[in-house]
CSV table of C-alpha atoms in Angstrom, one decimal:
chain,number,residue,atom,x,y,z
A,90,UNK,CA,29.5,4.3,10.0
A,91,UNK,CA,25.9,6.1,9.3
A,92,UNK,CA,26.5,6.8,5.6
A,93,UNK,CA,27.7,3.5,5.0
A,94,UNK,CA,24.7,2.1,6.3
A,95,UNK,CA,22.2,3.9,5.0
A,96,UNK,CA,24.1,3.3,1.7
A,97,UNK,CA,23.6,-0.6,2.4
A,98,UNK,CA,20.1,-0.1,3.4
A,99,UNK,CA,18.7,1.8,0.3
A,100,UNK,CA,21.2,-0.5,-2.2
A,101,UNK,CA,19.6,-3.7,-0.4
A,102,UNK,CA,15.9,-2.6,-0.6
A,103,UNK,CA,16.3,-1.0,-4.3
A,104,UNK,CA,17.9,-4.9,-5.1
A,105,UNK,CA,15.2,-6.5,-3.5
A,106,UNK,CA,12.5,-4.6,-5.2
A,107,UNK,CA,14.3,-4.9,-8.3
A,108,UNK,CA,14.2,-8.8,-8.5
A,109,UNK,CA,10.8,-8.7,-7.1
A,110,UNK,CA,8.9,-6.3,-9.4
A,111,UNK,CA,11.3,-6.3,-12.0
A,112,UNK,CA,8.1,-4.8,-14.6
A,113,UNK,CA,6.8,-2.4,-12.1
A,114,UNK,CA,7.8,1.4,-11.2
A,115,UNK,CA,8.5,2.1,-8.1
A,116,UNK,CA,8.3,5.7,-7.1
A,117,UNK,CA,10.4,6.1,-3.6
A,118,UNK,CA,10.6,9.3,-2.0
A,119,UNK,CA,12.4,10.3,1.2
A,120,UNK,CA,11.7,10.2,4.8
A,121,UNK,CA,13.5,11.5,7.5
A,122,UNK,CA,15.2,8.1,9.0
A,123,UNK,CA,16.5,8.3,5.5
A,124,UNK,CA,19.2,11.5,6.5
A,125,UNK,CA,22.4,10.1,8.3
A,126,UNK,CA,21.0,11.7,11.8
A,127,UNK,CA,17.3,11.5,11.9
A,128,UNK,CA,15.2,14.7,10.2
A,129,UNK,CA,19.4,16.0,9.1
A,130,UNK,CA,19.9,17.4,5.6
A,131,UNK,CA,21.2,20.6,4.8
A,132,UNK,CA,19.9,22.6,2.3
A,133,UNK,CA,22.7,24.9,1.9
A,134,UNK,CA,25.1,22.2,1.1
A,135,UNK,CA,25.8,21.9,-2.4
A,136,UNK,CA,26.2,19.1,-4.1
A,137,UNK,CA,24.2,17.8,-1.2
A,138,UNK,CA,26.4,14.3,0.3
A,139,UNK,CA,22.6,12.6,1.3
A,140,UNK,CA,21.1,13.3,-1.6
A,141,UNK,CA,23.9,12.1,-3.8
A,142,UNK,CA,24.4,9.1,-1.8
A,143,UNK,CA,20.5,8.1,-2.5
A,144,UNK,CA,20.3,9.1,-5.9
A,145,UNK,CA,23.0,6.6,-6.5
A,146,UNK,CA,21.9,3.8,-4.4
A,147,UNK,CA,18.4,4.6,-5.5
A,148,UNK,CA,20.1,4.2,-9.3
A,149,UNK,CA,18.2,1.4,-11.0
A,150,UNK,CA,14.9,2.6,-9.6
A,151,UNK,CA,14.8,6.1,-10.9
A,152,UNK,CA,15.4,7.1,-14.0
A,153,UNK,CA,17.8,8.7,-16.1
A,154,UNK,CA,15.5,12.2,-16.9
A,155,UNK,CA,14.4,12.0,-12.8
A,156,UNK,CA,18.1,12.0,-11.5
A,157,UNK,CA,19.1,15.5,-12.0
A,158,UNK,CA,16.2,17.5,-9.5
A,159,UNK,CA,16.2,14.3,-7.5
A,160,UNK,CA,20.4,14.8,-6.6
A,161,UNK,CA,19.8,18.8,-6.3
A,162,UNK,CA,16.6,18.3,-4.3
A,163,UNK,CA,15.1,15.1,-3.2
A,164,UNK,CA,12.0,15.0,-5.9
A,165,UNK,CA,11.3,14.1,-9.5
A,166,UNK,CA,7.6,13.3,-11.5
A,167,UNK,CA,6.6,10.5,-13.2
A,168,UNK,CA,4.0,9.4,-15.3
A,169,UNK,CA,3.0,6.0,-14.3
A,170,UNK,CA,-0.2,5.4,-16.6
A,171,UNK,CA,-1.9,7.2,-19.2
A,172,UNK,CA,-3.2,10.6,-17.5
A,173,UNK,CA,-1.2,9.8,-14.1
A,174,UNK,CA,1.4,12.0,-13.2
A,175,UNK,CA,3.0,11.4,-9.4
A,176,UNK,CA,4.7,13.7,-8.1
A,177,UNK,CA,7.5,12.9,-6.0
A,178,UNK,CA,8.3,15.5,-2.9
A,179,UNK,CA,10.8,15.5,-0.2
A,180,UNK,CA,9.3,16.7,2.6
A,181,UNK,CA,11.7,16.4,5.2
A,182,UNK,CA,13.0,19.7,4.8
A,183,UNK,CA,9.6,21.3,5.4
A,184,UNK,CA,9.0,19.5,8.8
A,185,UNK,CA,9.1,21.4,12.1
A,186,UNK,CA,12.0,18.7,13.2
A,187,UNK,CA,14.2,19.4,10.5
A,188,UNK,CA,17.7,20.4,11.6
A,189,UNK,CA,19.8,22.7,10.7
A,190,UNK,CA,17.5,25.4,11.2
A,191,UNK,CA,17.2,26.8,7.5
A,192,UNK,CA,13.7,28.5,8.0
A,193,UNK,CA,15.1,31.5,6.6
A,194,UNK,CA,15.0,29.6,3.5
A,195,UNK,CA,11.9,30.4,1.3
A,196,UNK,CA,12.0,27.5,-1.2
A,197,UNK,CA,14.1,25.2,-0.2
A,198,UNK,CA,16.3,23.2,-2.4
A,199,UNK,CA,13.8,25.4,-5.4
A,200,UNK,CA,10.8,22.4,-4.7
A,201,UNK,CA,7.9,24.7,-4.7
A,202,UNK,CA,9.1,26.5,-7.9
A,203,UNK,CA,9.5,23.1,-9.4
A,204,UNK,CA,5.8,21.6,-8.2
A,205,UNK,CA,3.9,24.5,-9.6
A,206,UNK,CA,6.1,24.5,-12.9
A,207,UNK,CA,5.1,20.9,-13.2
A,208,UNK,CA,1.6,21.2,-12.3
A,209,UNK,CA,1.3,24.2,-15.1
A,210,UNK,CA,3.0,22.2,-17.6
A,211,UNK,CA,0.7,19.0,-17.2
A,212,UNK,CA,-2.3,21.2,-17.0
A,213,UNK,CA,-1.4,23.2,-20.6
A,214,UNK,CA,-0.1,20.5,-22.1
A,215,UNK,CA,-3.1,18.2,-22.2
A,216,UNK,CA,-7.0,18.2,-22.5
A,217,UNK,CA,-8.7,20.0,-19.9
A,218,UNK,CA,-9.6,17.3,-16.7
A,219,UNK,CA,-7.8,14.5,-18.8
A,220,UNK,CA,-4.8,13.9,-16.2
A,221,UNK,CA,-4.6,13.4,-12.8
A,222,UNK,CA,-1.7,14.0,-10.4
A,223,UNK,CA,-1.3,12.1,-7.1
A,224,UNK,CA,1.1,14.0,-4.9
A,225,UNK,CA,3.4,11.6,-2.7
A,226,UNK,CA,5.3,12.2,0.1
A,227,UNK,CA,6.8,11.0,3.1
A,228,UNK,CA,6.1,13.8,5.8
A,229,UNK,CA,2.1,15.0,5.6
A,230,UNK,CA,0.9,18.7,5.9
A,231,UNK,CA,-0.9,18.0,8.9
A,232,UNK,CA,-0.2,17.3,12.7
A,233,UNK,CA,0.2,14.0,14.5
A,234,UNK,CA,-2.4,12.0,15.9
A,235,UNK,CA,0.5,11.1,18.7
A,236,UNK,CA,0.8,14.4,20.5
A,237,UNK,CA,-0.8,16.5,18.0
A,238,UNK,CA,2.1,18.4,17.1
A,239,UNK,CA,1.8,20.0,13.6
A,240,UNK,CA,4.3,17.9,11.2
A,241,UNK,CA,5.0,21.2,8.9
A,242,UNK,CA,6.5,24.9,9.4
A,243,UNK,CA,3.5,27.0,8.8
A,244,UNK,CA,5.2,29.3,6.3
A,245,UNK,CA,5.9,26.0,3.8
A,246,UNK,CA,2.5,25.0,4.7
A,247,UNK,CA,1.0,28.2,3.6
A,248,UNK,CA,3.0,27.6,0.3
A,249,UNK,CA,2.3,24.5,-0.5
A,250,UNK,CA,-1.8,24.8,0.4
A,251,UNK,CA,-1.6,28.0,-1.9
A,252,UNK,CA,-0.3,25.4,-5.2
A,253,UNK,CA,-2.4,22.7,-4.4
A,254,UNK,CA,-6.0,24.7,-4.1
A,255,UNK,CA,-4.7,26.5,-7.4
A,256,UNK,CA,-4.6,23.2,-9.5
A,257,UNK,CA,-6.7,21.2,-7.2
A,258,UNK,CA,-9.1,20.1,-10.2
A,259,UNK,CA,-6.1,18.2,-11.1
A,260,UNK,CA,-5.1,16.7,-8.4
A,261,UNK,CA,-6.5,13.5,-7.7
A,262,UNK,CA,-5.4,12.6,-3.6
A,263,UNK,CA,-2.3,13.2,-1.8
A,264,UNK,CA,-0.7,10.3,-0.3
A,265,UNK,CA,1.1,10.5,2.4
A,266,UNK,CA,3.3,7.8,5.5
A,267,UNK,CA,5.7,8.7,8.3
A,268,UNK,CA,2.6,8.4,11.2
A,269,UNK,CA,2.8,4.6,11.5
A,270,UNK,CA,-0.8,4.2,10.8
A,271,UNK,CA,-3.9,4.0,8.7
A,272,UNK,CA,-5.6,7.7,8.8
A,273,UNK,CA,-6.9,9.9,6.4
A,274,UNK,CA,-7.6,13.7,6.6
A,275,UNK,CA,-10.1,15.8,5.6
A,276,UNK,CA,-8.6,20.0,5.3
A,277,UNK,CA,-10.2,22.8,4.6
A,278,UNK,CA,-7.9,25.6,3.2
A,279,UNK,CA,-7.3,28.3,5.4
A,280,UNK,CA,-9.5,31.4,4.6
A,281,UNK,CA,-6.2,33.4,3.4
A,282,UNK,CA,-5.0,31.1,0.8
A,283,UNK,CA,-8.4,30.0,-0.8
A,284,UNK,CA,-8.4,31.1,-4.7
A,285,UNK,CA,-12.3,30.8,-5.1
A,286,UNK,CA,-15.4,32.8,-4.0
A,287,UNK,CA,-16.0,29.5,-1.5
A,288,UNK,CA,-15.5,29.7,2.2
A,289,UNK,CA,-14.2,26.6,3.5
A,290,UNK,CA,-12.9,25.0,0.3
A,291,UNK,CA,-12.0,21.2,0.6
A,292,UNK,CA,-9.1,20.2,-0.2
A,293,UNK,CA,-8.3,16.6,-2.1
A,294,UNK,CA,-8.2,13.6,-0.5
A,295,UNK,CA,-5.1,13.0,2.5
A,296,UNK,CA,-4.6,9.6,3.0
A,297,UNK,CA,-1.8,8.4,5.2
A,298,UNK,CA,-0.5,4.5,5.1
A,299,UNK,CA,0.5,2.2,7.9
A,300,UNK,CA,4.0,0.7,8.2
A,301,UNK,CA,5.6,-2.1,7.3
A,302,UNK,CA,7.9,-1.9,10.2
A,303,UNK,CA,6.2,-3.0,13.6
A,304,UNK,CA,8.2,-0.5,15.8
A,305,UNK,CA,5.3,1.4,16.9
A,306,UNK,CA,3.6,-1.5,18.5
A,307,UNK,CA,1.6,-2.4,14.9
A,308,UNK,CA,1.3,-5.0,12.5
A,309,UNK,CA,3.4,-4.8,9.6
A,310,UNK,CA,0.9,-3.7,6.7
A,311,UNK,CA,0.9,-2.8,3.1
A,312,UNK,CA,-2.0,-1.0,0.7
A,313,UNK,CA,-2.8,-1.6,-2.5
A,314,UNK,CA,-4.7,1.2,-3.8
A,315,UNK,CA,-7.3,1.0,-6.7
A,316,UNK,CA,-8.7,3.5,-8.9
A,317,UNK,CA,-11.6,4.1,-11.7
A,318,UNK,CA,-9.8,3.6,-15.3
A,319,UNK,CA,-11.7,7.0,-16.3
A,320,UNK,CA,-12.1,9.3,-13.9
A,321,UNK,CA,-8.6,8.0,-12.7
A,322,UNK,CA,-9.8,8.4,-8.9
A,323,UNK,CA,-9.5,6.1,-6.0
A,324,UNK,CA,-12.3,4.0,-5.3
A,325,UNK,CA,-11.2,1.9,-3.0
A,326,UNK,CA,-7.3,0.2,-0.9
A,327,UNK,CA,-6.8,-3.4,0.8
A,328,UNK,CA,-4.7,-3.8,2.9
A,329,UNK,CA,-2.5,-6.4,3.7
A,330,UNK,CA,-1.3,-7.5,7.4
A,331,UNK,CA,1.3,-9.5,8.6
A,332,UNK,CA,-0.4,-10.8,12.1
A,333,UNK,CA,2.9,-10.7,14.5
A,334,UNK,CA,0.4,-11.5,17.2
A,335,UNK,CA,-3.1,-10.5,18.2
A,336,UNK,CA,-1.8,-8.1,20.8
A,337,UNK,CA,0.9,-7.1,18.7
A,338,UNK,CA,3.6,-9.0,20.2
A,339,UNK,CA,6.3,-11.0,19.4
A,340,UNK,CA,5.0,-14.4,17.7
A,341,UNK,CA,6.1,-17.4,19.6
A,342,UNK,CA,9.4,-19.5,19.1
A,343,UNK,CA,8.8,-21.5,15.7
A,344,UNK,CA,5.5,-20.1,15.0
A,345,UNK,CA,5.7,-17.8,11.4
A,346,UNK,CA,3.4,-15.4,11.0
A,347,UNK,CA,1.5,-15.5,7.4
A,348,UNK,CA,0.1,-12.0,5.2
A,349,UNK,CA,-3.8,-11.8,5.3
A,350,UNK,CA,-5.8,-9.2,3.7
A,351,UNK,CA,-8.2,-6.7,5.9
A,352,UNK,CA,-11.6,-5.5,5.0
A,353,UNK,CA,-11.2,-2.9,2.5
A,354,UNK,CA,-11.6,0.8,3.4
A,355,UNK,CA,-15.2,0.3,1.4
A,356,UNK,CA,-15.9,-2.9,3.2
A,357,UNK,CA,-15.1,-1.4,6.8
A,358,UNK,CA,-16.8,1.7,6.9
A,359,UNK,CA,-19.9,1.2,4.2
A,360,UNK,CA,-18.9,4.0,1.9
A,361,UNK,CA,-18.6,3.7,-1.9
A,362,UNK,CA,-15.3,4.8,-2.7
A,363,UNK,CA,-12.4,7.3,-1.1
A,364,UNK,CA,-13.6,10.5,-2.2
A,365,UNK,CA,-13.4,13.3,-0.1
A,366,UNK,CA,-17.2,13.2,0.1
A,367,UNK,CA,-17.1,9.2,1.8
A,368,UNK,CA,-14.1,10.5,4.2
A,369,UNK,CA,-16.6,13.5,5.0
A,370,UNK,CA,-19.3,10.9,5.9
A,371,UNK,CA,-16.9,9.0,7.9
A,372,UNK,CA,-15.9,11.7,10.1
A,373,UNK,CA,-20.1,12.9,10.3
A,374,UNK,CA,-20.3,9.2,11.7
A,375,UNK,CA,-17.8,9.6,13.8
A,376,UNK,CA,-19.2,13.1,15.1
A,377,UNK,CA,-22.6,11.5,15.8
A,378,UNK,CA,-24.5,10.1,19.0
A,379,UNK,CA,-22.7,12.8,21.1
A,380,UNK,CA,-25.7,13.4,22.8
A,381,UNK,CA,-27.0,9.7,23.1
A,382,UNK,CA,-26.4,7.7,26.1
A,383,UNK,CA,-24.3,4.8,24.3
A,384,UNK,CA,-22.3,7.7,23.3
A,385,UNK,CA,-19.1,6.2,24.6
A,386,UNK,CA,-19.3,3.4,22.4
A,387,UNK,CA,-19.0,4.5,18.8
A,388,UNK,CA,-19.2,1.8,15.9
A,389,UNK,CA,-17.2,3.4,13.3
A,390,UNK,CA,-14.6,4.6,16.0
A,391,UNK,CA,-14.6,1.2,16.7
A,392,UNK,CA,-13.9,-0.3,13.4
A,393,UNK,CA,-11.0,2.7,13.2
A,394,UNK,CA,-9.6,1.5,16.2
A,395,UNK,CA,-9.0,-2.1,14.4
A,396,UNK,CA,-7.6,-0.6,11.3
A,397,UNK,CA,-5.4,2.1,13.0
A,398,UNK,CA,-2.6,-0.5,14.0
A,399,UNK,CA,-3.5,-2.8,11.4
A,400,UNK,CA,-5.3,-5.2,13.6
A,401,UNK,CA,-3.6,-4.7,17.3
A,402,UNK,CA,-6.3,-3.9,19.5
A,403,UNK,CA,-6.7,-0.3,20.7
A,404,UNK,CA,-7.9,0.7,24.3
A,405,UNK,CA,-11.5,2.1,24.1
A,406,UNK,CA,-12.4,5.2,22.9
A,407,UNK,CA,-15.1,7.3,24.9
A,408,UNK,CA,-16.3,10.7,23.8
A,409,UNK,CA,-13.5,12.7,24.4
A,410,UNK,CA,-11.0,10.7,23.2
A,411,UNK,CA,-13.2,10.1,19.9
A,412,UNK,CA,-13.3,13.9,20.0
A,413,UNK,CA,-9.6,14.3,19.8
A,414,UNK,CA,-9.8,12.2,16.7
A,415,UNK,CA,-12.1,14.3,15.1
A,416,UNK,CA,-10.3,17.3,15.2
A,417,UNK,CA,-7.0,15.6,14.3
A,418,UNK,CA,-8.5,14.5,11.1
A,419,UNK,CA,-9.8,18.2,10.5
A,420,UNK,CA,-6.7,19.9,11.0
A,421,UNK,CA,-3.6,21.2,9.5
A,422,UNK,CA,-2.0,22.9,12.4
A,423,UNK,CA,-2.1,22.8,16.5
A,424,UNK,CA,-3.7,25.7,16.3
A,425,UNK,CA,-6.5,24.2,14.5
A,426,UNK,CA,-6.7,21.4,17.1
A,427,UNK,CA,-6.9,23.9,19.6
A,428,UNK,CA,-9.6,25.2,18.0
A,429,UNK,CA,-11.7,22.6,17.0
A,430,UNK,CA,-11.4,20.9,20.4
A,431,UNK,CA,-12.5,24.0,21.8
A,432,UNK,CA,-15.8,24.7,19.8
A,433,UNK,CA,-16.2,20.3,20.6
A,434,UNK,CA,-15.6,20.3,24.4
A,435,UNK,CA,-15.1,24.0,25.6
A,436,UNK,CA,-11.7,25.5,26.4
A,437,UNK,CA,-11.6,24.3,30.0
A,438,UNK,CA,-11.1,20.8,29.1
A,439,UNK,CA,-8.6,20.7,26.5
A,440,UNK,CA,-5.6,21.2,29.0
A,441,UNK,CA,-6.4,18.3,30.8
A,442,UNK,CA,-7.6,15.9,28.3
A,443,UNK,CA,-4.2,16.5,26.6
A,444,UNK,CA,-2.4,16.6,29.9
A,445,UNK,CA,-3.7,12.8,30.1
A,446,UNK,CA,-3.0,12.1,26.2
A,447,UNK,CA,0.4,12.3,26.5
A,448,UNK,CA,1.6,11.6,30.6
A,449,UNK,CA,-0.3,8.9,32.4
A,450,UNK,CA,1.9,9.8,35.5
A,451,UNK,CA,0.4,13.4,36.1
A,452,UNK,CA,-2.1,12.3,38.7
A,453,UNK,CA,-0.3,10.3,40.7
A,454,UNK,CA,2.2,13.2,40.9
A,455,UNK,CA,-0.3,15.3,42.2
A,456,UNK,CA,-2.3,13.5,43.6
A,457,UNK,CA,0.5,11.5,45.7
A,458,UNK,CA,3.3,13.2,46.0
A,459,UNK,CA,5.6,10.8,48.8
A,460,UNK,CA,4.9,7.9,46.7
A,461,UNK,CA,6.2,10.4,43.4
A,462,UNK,CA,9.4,10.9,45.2
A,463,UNK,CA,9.8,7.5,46.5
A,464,UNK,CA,9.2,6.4,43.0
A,465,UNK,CA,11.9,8.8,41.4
A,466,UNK,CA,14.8,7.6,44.0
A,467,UNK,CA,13.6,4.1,42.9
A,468,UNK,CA,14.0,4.5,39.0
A,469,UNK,CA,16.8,6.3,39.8
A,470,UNK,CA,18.4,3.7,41.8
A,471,UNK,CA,17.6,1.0,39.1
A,472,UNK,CA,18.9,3.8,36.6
A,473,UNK,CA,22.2,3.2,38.2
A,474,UNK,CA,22.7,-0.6,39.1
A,475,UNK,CA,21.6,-1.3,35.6
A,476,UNK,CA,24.6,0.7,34.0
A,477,UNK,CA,26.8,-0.8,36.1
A,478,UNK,CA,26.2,-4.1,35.3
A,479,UNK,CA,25.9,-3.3,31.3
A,480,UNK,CA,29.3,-1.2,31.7
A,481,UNK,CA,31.0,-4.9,33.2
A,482,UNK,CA,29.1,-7.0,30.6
A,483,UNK,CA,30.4,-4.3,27.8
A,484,UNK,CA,33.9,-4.5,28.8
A,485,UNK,CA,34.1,-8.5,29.3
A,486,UNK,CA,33.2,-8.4,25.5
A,487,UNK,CA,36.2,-8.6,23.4
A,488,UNK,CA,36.1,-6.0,20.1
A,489,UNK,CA,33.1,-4.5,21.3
A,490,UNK,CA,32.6,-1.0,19.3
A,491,UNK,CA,29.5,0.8,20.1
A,492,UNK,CA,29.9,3.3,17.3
A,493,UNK,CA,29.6,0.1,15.0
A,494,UNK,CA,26.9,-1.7,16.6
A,495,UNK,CA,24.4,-0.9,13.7
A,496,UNK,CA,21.2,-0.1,16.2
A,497,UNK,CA,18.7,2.6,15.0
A,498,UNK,CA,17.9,4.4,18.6
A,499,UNK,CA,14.4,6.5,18.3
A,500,UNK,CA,15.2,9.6,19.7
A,501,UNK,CA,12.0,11.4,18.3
A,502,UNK,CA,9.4,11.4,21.3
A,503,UNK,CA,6.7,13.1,18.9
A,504,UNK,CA,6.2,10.0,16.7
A,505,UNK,CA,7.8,6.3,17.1
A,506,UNK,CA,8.8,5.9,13.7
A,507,UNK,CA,12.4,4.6,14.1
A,508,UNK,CA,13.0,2.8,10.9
A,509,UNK,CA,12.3,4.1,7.3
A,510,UNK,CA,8.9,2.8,6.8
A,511,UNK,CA,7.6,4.6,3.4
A,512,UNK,CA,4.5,3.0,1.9
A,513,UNK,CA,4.5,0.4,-0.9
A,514,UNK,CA,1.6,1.9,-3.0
A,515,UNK,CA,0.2,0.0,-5.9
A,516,UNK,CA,-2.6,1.7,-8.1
A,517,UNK,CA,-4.7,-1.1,-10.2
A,518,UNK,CA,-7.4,0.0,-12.5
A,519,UNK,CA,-10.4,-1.9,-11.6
A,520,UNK,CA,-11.2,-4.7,-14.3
């Protein structure tokens, strides 16, 4: 029963939480492993089953005056320290997975109406530059690092862009999960959208956390975020791993794997805090040496590699592949990859570089085509003796239900996030 376990999930997590940080507020928001089938919420279905069903397992970790956009919608605000307003977005009906199709929708579920009505009332309502919002989300406006599929519809990304650059003073970062890693952005907004007399505007900072579930082949990992008591922006995140294993694996029988704390995002890449302008020197060292002859080897790629997966080591990154991380930290859409990787590497190399990024199999398939085929009837072969033999074990079992076996199956081959992995973010004012 998928409600009924997603029901147990949220109640157990929002209990554990609770006893843990019992003086703390926690600000969840949803992802899409949170919908009974993964990226599934209808927005024309009123009162909405999923979002009633969170609101009131989610119960004694939002609050009474958040409850009532949170049931009709998924989001809520809260101030969280004097002058910090987070804003709490549900994003999964934005993304380009989201099912039913309901991209006829403008606003769905009334969320953009509600951001820039919050956003106006915190500006007007307090001293100019006094408060600053962090928007938090599950989702990012971006594309993935995976396969570099853009995460967003462009028509909600035009939106939302259009908000943020018009009260960007304000805002102080957007945080952001769902990609299984540690990654930042830095977006310009697109030439149609930008408010100012300033071509190439730069948006706030995009900073996307790790997970604490190791599905993806990382350490589990957690930040804690700190920021400057006046200007109320980030200077600096640890984070914290749980080392599973060097190589990521499974730690050995009896052997319990202990929390340790990374170099900080200062620490790591030299830079004094995590304003747009030390993400923009991080990505001008990682654009550098393209012409030397130790191009291939990188150091700040390097030290991104070890922080990507929270410590599981990374296969090397040459030039082109660093290239490919350049432009996914510059972009908001494919097209913008496309782009970018173009004006890096010249069109006649993008196919293939991203024909090896995401099948390791095409040139042996081309390249060898009787061992291809002899390789197919083999898997296929195996396909077949292997279902077999689970179909005997299955019915030897007595009681067996598969509908009831509780297993989350990934079925998402953009991005291996199987589980619900939203960030735990902490902000601490530095002392």
């Amino acid at each position: 029963n998928p409600v009924a376990m997603i029901g147990k999930v949220l109640t157990d997590v929002s209990k554990s939480i609770l006893r843990e940080y019992p003086d703390t507020s926690i600000v969840p928001v949803l992802g899409n492993n949170d919908a009974f089938l993964d990226y599934r919420l209808t927005i024309e279905e009123v009162p909405n089953a999923l979002l009633e069903l969170a609101a009131d397992k989610l119960e004694g970790l939002l609050r009474d005056g958040e409850m009532e956009t949170f049931r009709t919608g998924g989001y809520y605000s809260r101030n969280v320290g004097p002058n910090i307003l987070l804003i709490a977005l549900n994003t999964l009906i934005y993304s380009s997975k989201h099912s039913p199709d309901e991209t006829h929708i403008i606003d769905p579920f009334n969320q953009f109406a509600w951001l820039e009505q919050t956003l106006t009332q915190a500006q007007t309502q307090t001293s100019p530059n006094s408060v600053k919002v962090y928007i938090v989300g599950h989702i990012p406006p971006t594309i993935s690092s995976y396969r570099k599929n853009q995460y967003w519809h462009d028509q909600y990304l035009d939106v939302y862009f259009r908000i943020v650059e018009r009260y960007d003073d304000m805002i102080a970062a957007q945080l952001y999960g769902h990609a299984h890693s540690d990654e930042f952005r830095v977006l310009r907004y697109p030439h149609n959208i930008t408010n100012s007399n300033s071509d190439n505007k730069i948006m706030p900072p995009l900073l996307m956390n790790g997970a604490l579930t190791p599905v993806s082949g990382n350490n589990p990992n957690f930040r804690l975020v700190k920021y400057h008591p006046e200007d109320l922006l980030i200077t600096d995140y640890d984070t914290y791993v749980l080392t599973l294993n060097e190589d990521g694996a499974e730690p050995a029988l009896f052997n319990k794997p202990t929390w340790g704390k990374s170099d900080s995002f200062h620490d790591s890449f030299n830079v004094p805090d995590v304003s747009i302008t030390s993400l923009q020197t991080v990505l001008t060292r990682l654009s550098s040496g393209n012409n030397d002859l130790n191009r291939d080897n990188n150091p700040t790629m390097n030290t991104l590699l070890t922080r990507i997966q929270a410590g599981v080591p990374q296969p090397p990154c040459e030039w082109s592949c660093r290239m490919t991380w350049v432009c996914t930290f510059q972009s908001i859409t494919h097209a913008e990859y496309r782009q970018c990787m173009d004006a890096e590497m010249g069109g006649s190399t993008i196919g293939s570089l991203e024909a090896s990024e995401n099948s390791s199999f095409l040139s042996v398939r081309f390249a060898h085509p009787v061992l291809t085929v002899l390789l197919g009837v083999f898997v296929c072969l195996l396909v077949v003796v292997l279902g077999v033999l689970s179909y005997r074990i299955r019915g030897e079992r007595t009681g067996y239900e598969p509908h009831n076996r509780g297993v989350a199956v990934n079925t998402d081959d953009e991005d291996p996030n199987i589980l619900n992995d939203e960030p735990t973010i902490q902000l601490r004012p530095i002392t």
